[in-house]
Coordinates of C-alpha atoms and ligand atoms in Angstrom, one line a residue:
M1 CA 72.4 127.0 74.7
K2 CA 72.9 123.3 74.7
K3 CA 74.7 123.3 71.4
M4 CA 77.1 126.2 72.9
L5 CA 78.1 124.3 75.8
P6 CA 80.9 122.3 74.3
L7 CA 82.3 125.6 72.7
L8 CA 82.0 127.4 76.1
M9 CA 83.8 124.6 77.7
T10 CA 86.8 124.7 75.1
L11 CA 86.9 128.4 75.7
L12 CA 87.1 128.0 79.4
S13 CA 89.8 125.5 79.4
M14 CA 91.8 127.7 76.9
C15 CA 91.3 130.6 79.3
L16 CA 92.6 128.4 82.1
L17 CA 95.6 127.4 80.2
F18 CA 96.7 130.8 79.4
A19 CA 96.1 131.9 83.0
Q20 CA 98.2 129.0 84.1
K21 CA 101.7 130.1 85.3
K22 CA 104.5 128.4 83.5
Y23 CA 107.8 128.5 85.2
S24 CA 111.2 128.3 83.6
G25 CA 113.3 128.7 86.5
F26 CA 113.6 128.7 90.4
D27 CA 112.7 131.8 92.4
P28 CA 113.5 130.8 95.9
G29 CA 111.4 132.2 98.7
A30 CA 108.5 133.3 96.4
I31 CA 105.0 131.9 96.3
W32 CA 105.4 128.7 94.2
E33 CA 102.4 127.8 92.2
D34 CA 101.4 124.2 91.3
T35 CA 99.7 123.6 87.9
E36 CA 96.4 124.6 89.4
G37 CA 97.6 127.6 90.8
L38 CA 97.8 126.9 94.5
H39 CA 101.0 127.4 96.4
I40 CA 102.8 124.2 96.7
N41 CA 102.1 122.3 99.9
A42 CA 105.1 119.9 100.4
H43 CA 107.2 121.2 103.5
G44 CA 110.1 119.4 105.0
G45 CA 110.1 117.6 101.8
G46 CA 112.0 114.8 99.8
M47 CA 112.6 113.8 96.3
T48 CA 112.0 110.7 94.8
I49 CA 113.3 110.0 91.2
V50 CA 111.4 107.5 88.8
G51 CA 113.0 107.6 85.4
D52 CA 112.9 111.0 84.3
T53 CA 110.2 112.1 86.7
Y54 CA 110.6 113.7 90.1
Y55 CA 108.4 113.4 92.9
W56 CA 108.3 115.7 95.7
F57 CA 106.8 114.7 98.9
G58 CA 106.2 116.9 101.9
E59 CA 104.2 117.9 104.9
H60 CA 100.7 119.1 103.9
K61 CA 100.3 122.1 106.2
V62 CA 97.0 124.1 106.9
K63 CA 96.5 127.6 107.9
G64 CA 97.6 129.3 111.1
G65 CA 99.6 127.9 114.0
R66 CA 97.6 124.5 114.1
G67 CA 99.1 123.8 110.6
N68 CA 102.3 122.5 112.3
Q69 CA 100.3 119.3 113.2
S70 CA 99.0 117.0 110.5
W71 CA 95.4 117.4 109.5
V72 CA 95.7 115.9 105.9
G73 CA 98.8 113.9 105.6
V74 CA 101.9 113.8 103.3
R75 CA 101.3 115.4 99.8
V76 CA 103.0 114.5 96.6
Y77 CA 103.7 116.4 93.4
S78 CA 105.2 115.4 90.0
S79 CA 107.2 117.1 87.5
K80 CA 109.8 116.5 84.6
D81 CA 111.4 119.8 84.5
L82 CA 111.6 120.6 88.3
Y83 CA 109.9 123.9 87.7
N84 CA 106.2 123.1 87.1
W85 CA 104.7 120.6 89.7
K86 CA 101.5 118.7 89.3
N87 CA 99.5 117.8 92.5
E88 CA 99.4 114.1 92.6
G89 CA 97.2 114.2 95.9
V90 CA 97.7 112.9 99.3
A91 CA 100.2 110.1 99.4
L92 CA 99.8 109.0 103.1
T93 CA 96.5 110.2 104.9
V94 CA 96.0 110.7 108.5
K95 CA 93.5 108.8 110.1
K96 CA 90.2 109.6 111.8
D97 CA 90.3 106.6 114.1
P98 CA 91.4 107.7 117.6
A99 CA 92.8 104.0 117.9
S100 CA 95.4 104.9 115.2
L101 CA 98.7 106.4 116.1
L102 CA 98.5 108.4 112.9
I103 CA 95.4 110.1 113.9
E104 CA 94.8 113.6 112.7
G105 CA 96.3 116.0 114.9
S106 CA 99.6 113.9 115.4
V107 CA 102.7 115.4 114.1
I108 CA 104.2 114.1 110.7
E109 CA 107.4 115.7 109.6
R110 CA 110.2 115.3 106.8
P111 CA 108.8 112.5 104.9
K112 CA 111.2 110.7 102.4
V113 CA 110.6 107.7 100.0
I114 CA 112.8 105.3 98.4
Y115 CA 112.1 102.5 96.1
N116 CA 112.9 98.9 97.1
E117 CA 114.1 96.8 94.2
K118 CA 113.7 93.7 95.9
N119 CA 109.9 94.1 96.7
K120 CA 109.2 96.5 93.9
N121 CA 107.6 98.9 96.3
Y122 CA 108.0 102.5 97.6
V123 CA 108.8 102.9 101.2
M124 CA 108.1 106.0 103.2
W125 CA 109.9 107.1 106.6
F126 CA 108.9 110.1 108.4
H127 CA 109.3 111.7 111.8
H128 CA 106.1 111.0 113.9
E129 CA 105.0 112.8 117.0
L130 CA 101.8 111.3 118.9
K131 CA 98.8 113.6 119.3
G132 CA 98.8 115.9 122.3
Q133 CA 102.2 115.1 123.3
G134 CA 104.3 117.8 121.9
Y135 CA 107.5 116.4 120.7
D136 CA 108.1 113.9 123.6
A137 CA 107.4 110.7 121.5
A138 CA 110.1 111.0 119.1
L139 CA 109.2 108.2 116.9
V140 CA 110.0 107.3 113.3
G141 CA 107.1 106.1 111.2
V142 CA 107.1 103.8 108.1
A143 CA 104.4 103.3 105.3
V144 CA 104.6 101.4 102.1
S145 CA 102.8 101.5 98.6
D146 CA 103.2 99.8 95.2
S147 CA 102.8 103.0 93.4
V148 CA 105.0 105.9 93.8
T149 CA 102.3 108.4 94.4
G150 CA 100.5 106.2 96.9
P151 CA 98.1 105.5 98.6
Y152 CA 100.7 104.5 101.3
E153 CA 99.7 102.1 103.8
Y154 CA 100.9 103.1 107.3
L155 CA 102.8 100.2 108.9
K156 CA 104.1 101.3 112.4
S157 CA 106.0 103.9 114.5
F158 CA 108.8 103.2 116.9
R159 CA 111.7 104.2 119.0
M160 CA 115.0 103.2 117.4
H161 CA 117.3 100.3 118.4
P162 CA 116.0 99.4 122.0
K163 CA 118.7 97.2 123.8
V164 CA 121.1 97.4 120.9
W165 CA 124.4 99.0 121.0
P166 CA 125.7 101.1 118.2
L167 CA 128.8 100.0 116.3
N168 CA 130.9 102.8 117.8
F169 CA 130.3 103.0 121.6
S170 CA 133.3 101.4 123.3
E171 CA 133.5 99.9 126.7
E172 CA 135.4 103.0 127.8
Q173 CA 132.4 105.3 126.6
K174 CA 129.9 103.0 128.3
K175 CA 131.8 103.4 131.7
H176 CA 131.9 107.1 131.2
A177 CA 128.2 107.4 130.5
I178 CA 127.5 105.3 133.5
E179 CA 129.6 107.7 135.8
K180 CA 128.1 110.8 134.3
S181 CA 124.6 109.4 134.7
K182 CA 125.2 109.8 138.4
E183 CA 126.0 113.6 138.0
K184 CA 123.5 116.6 137.7
L185 CA 124.2 117.7 134.1
K186 CA 123.0 120.9 132.4
W187 CA 120.4 120.4 129.6
G188 CA 122.2 119.2 126.5
E189 CA 125.1 117.8 128.3
G190 CA 123.7 114.3 128.4
S191 CA 124.1 113.8 124.8
V192 CA 127.8 114.7 124.8
H193 CA 128.5 112.2 127.5
G194 CA 126.0 109.5 126.2
V195 CA 123.8 109.9 129.2
Y196 CA 120.7 110.4 127.1
F197 CA 121.6 107.3 125.0
L198 CA 122.1 105.3 128.2
R199 CA 118.5 106.6 129.6
D200 CA 116.9 105.5 126.5
F201 CA 118.8 102.2 125.9
E202 CA 115.8 100.0 127.0
I203 CA 112.8 101.8 125.4
G204 CA 114.8 102.7 122.2
Q205 CA 116.4 106.1 121.1
M206 CA 114.6 109.0 120.2
S207 CA 114.1 110.0 116.3
R208 CA 113.2 113.6 115.3
D209 CA 114.6 115.5 112.3
M210 CA 115.5 112.7 109.8
T211 CA 116.3 111.8 106.2
L212 CA 116.9 108.8 104.2
F213 CA 119.8 108.1 101.8
K214 CA 119.7 105.4 99.3
D215 CA 123.4 104.4 98.2
D216 CA 124.4 103.2 94.6
D217 CA 124.6 99.5 95.8
G218 CA 121.1 99.6 97.1
T219 CA 122.1 100.0 100.8
A220 CA 119.7 102.6 102.4
Y221 CA 120.3 104.5 105.5
H222 CA 118.3 106.4 108.2
I223 CA 119.8 109.4 109.5
T224 CA 118.3 111.3 112.4
A225 CA 118.5 113.7 115.2
S226 CA 118.5 111.6 118.4
E227 CA 119.2 112.0 122.0
E228 CA 116.9 115.3 122.7
N229 CA 118.5 116.5 119.3
G230 CA 121.8 116.3 120.5
T231 CA 123.4 113.6 118.5
L232 CA 122.9 112.1 115.0
I233 CA 122.2 108.4 114.5
I234 CA 122.9 106.8 111.3
S235 CA 121.4 103.4 110.7
K236 CA 121.5 101.0 108.0
L237 CA 118.0 99.8 106.8
T238 CA 117.0 96.1 106.5
D239 CA 116.9 94.7 102.8
D240 CA 113.1 95.5 102.5
Y241 CA 113.7 99.0 103.9
L242 CA 110.6 98.5 106.2
S243 CA 113.0 98.4 109.4
L244 CA 116.3 99.3 110.7
S245 CA 118.9 96.8 110.9
N246 CA 121.0 96.5 114.1
E247 CA 123.9 98.1 112.4
Y248 CA 124.1 101.7 113.4
V249 CA 126.6 104.7 114.6
R250 CA 126.5 107.9 116.7
I251 CA 127.8 110.8 115.2
F252 CA 128.8 114.3 116.5
P253 CA 127.4 113.6 120.1
G254 CA 126.4 116.9 121.6
G255 CA 126.6 118.6 118.2
N256 CA 123.1 119.5 118.3
N257 CA 122.5 119.0 114.6
E258 CA 119.0 119.0 113.0
A259 CA 117.6 118.7 109.5
P260 CA 120.0 116.4 107.9
A261 CA 120.6 116.2 104.2
I262 CA 123.0 113.8 102.4
F263 CA 124.4 113.5 98.7
K264 CA 127.2 111.3 97.4
Q265 CA 129.7 113.0 94.9
N266 CA 132.9 111.1 93.6
G267 CA 132.6 108.4 96.1
K268 CA 132.4 110.8 99.1
Y269 CA 129.2 111.4 101.3
Y270 CA 128.4 115.0 102.0
M271 CA 126.0 116.1 104.8
I272 CA 124.4 119.4 105.4
T273 CA 122.5 120.0 108.6
S274 CA 121.3 122.9 110.8
G275 CA 121.8 123.9 114.2
L276 CA 119.0 123.6 116.8
T277 CA 116.9 126.6 117.2
G278 CA 113.2 125.3 116.7
W279 CA 111.5 126.9 113.7
K280 CA 114.0 129.8 113.7
P281 CA 116.8 129.7 111.1
N282 CA 120.3 129.3 112.2
P283 CA 123.9 128.7 110.5
A284 CA 124.0 125.6 108.5
R285 CA 126.9 123.0 109.0
S286 CA 128.4 120.5 106.5
A287 CA 130.4 117.4 107.0
V288 CA 132.1 114.7 104.7
A289 CA 132.9 111.0 104.9
S290 CA 134.3 108.2 102.8
N291 CA 131.9 105.7 104.6
M292 CA 128.3 106.5 105.8
F293 CA 129.2 105.0 109.1
G294 CA 132.2 107.6 109.3
P295 CA 134.3 109.0 110.5
W296 CA 132.6 112.2 109.6
K297 CA 134.6 115.3 109.3
S298 CA 133.1 118.7 110.0
L299 CA 133.5 121.2 107.0
G300 CA 131.8 124.3 108.7
N301 CA 129.2 126.6 107.5
P302 CA 128.6 125.7 103.7
V303 CA 127.0 129.2 103.0
R304 CA 128.9 131.9 101.3
G305 CA 127.3 135.4 101.2
T306 CA 126.3 138.2 103.6
E307 CA 126.8 137.8 107.4
E308 CA 123.0 137.5 107.5
E309 CA 122.8 135.0 104.9
K310 CA 125.5 133.0 106.9
A311 CA 123.8 133.4 110.1
T312 CA 120.3 132.2 109.0
T313 CA 121.2 129.9 106.0
F314 CA 119.1 132.4 103.6
K315 CA 116.5 132.3 106.5
S316 CA 115.8 128.7 105.9
Q317 CA 116.6 125.2 107.2
S318 CA 117.9 122.2 105.3
T319 CA 115.5 119.4 104.2
Y320 CA 117.0 117.4 101.2
I321 CA 119.6 117.3 98.6
F322 CA 119.0 115.6 95.3
P323 CA 120.7 115.0 91.9
V324 CA 119.6 116.4 88.7
V325 CA 118.6 113.7 86.1
G326 CA 121.1 113.4 83.2
R327 CA 123.5 115.8 84.5
K328 CA 126.8 114.9 86.3
N329 CA 127.8 116.4 89.5
A330 CA 124.6 118.6 89.7
F331 CA 122.8 118.7 93.0
V332 CA 120.1 120.9 94.4
F333 CA 119.7 121.8 98.0
M334 CA 116.2 122.0 99.1
A335 CA 115.3 124.0 102.4
D336 CA 112.3 125.4 104.3
R337 CA 111.6 128.9 105.2
W338 CA 109.1 128.1 108.0
T339 CA 106.3 130.5 109.0
P340 CA 105.1 128.5 112.2
Q341 CA 102.3 131.2 112.8
N342 CA 100.7 130.4 109.4
A343 CA 102.4 126.9 108.6
I344 CA 100.6 126.9 105.0
D345 CA 102.6 130.0 103.9
G346 CA 106.3 128.2 104.4
R347 CA 108.4 129.0 101.4
Y348 CA 110.9 126.7 99.6
I349 CA 114.6 127.6 99.2
W350 CA 116.2 125.6 96.5
L351 CA 119.6 126.4 95.6
P352 CA 122.5 124.8 93.5
I353 CA 125.3 123.0 95.4
E354 CA 128.6 124.4 94.2
F355 CA 132.1 123.4 95.4
E356 CA 135.0 125.3 96.8
G357 CA 138.0 123.0 96.3
D358 CA 136.6 119.7 98.1
N359 CA 133.9 121.5 100.1
P360 CA 130.3 121.8 99.0
I361 CA 128.9 125.5 99.5
I362 CA 125.7 127.2 98.8
K363 CA 125.2 130.8 97.6
W364 CA 122.1 132.9 96.9
Y365 CA 120.7 133.0 93.4
S366 CA 117.2 134.8 93.2
N367 CA 116.6 133.6 89.9
W368 CA 118.2 130.5 88.4
N369 CA 117.6 127.5 86.2
L370 CA 119.3 124.3 85.4
S371 CA 121.7 125.9 82.9
F372 CA 123.5 126.9 85.9
F373 CA 125.0 123.7 85.9
D374 CA 126.2 123.9 82.2
S375 CA 129.1 126.2 83.1
K376 CA 130.1 123.9 86.2
K377 CA 131.3 120.8 84.1
Ligands
DGJ1 C1 112.8 122.3 113.7 C2 112.7 121.1 112.9 O1 113.7 121.0 111.9 C3 111.3 120.9 112.2 O2 111.1 120.0 111.3 C4 110.3 120.9 113.5 O3 110.6 119.8 113.9 C5 110.5 122.0 114.3 N1 112.0 122.1 114.7 C6 109.7 122.1 115.5 O4 110.0 123.1 116.5

């Protein structure tokens, strides 16, 4: 029997190899197995590219409604072809220590990782809510690692820009916000008039749905839903990417944008966001700018398709847009089809970005692969 063991082991691994699903394309909305046969667990994700390898970071969700809190942390997968993903483990682990803000049961959402050339390390930013406090804390969290797959060391969570005025808040707007603060406003109106901004001026601005964008010259930006999700705030990061600099702008005050995703093509910055309906899908929005600090011009709903697809963004919400390595002007839109009642079952909607004139658009393809971009040159 002892002699048979190596043979049995070889047979077993061969069986596993044959049983392993090998993908050669994208099937948006379907169960997407990793190379071990488990549905990929990287929700609200982002993509980091190192050479010819893609690293997909996302929220590790567990079963049931409690899966919307973080019981494991941020998981990372790697792939060279974008179809087949290897589980690289937990990049940022929640803590058992009740003294840590990152304690299990807090909320960690939408992790994004960028490489800092200066310090030769990887910096992760994420939306962080404190345990037992719902979505009230509205913090942004930062972690760092020398290796792309981690482990990431948790550094801090904070409110943004306490006592710092944005670059685009005029004296006129300040006066208006002060006047409006004296009125009884309906929920949501506070962001239109800068009243929520003023309310949080001393303690720092809220940060919920967020993303990072690293420009060609290495300048990095944090883009987030602030002021009760009413206004987007775009901030330049410091050179080490570990903090926000004091340079920032408020955009689309009162626009109720969530889930920002950014890409740059031919010198222009494009942004796709969602509206504000919790876990339920809604029509996406798009915008363009020649500068990250704006002015940003609305381009409307980028979805082309049936009325239902336009109303629900293919039953999904944006999370990131990334360039395909080795191809010019080829970008993939990543979105989540949330299942908050059983968070772990959330699905991934990946679709190619197309252009209609100068405007980015998204159409549904139930089966597609990167050769899609061959015809688009
Ligand atoms: C929508 C956001 O986009 C998600 O990341 C999450 O924060 C849910 N809202 C919570 O309701």
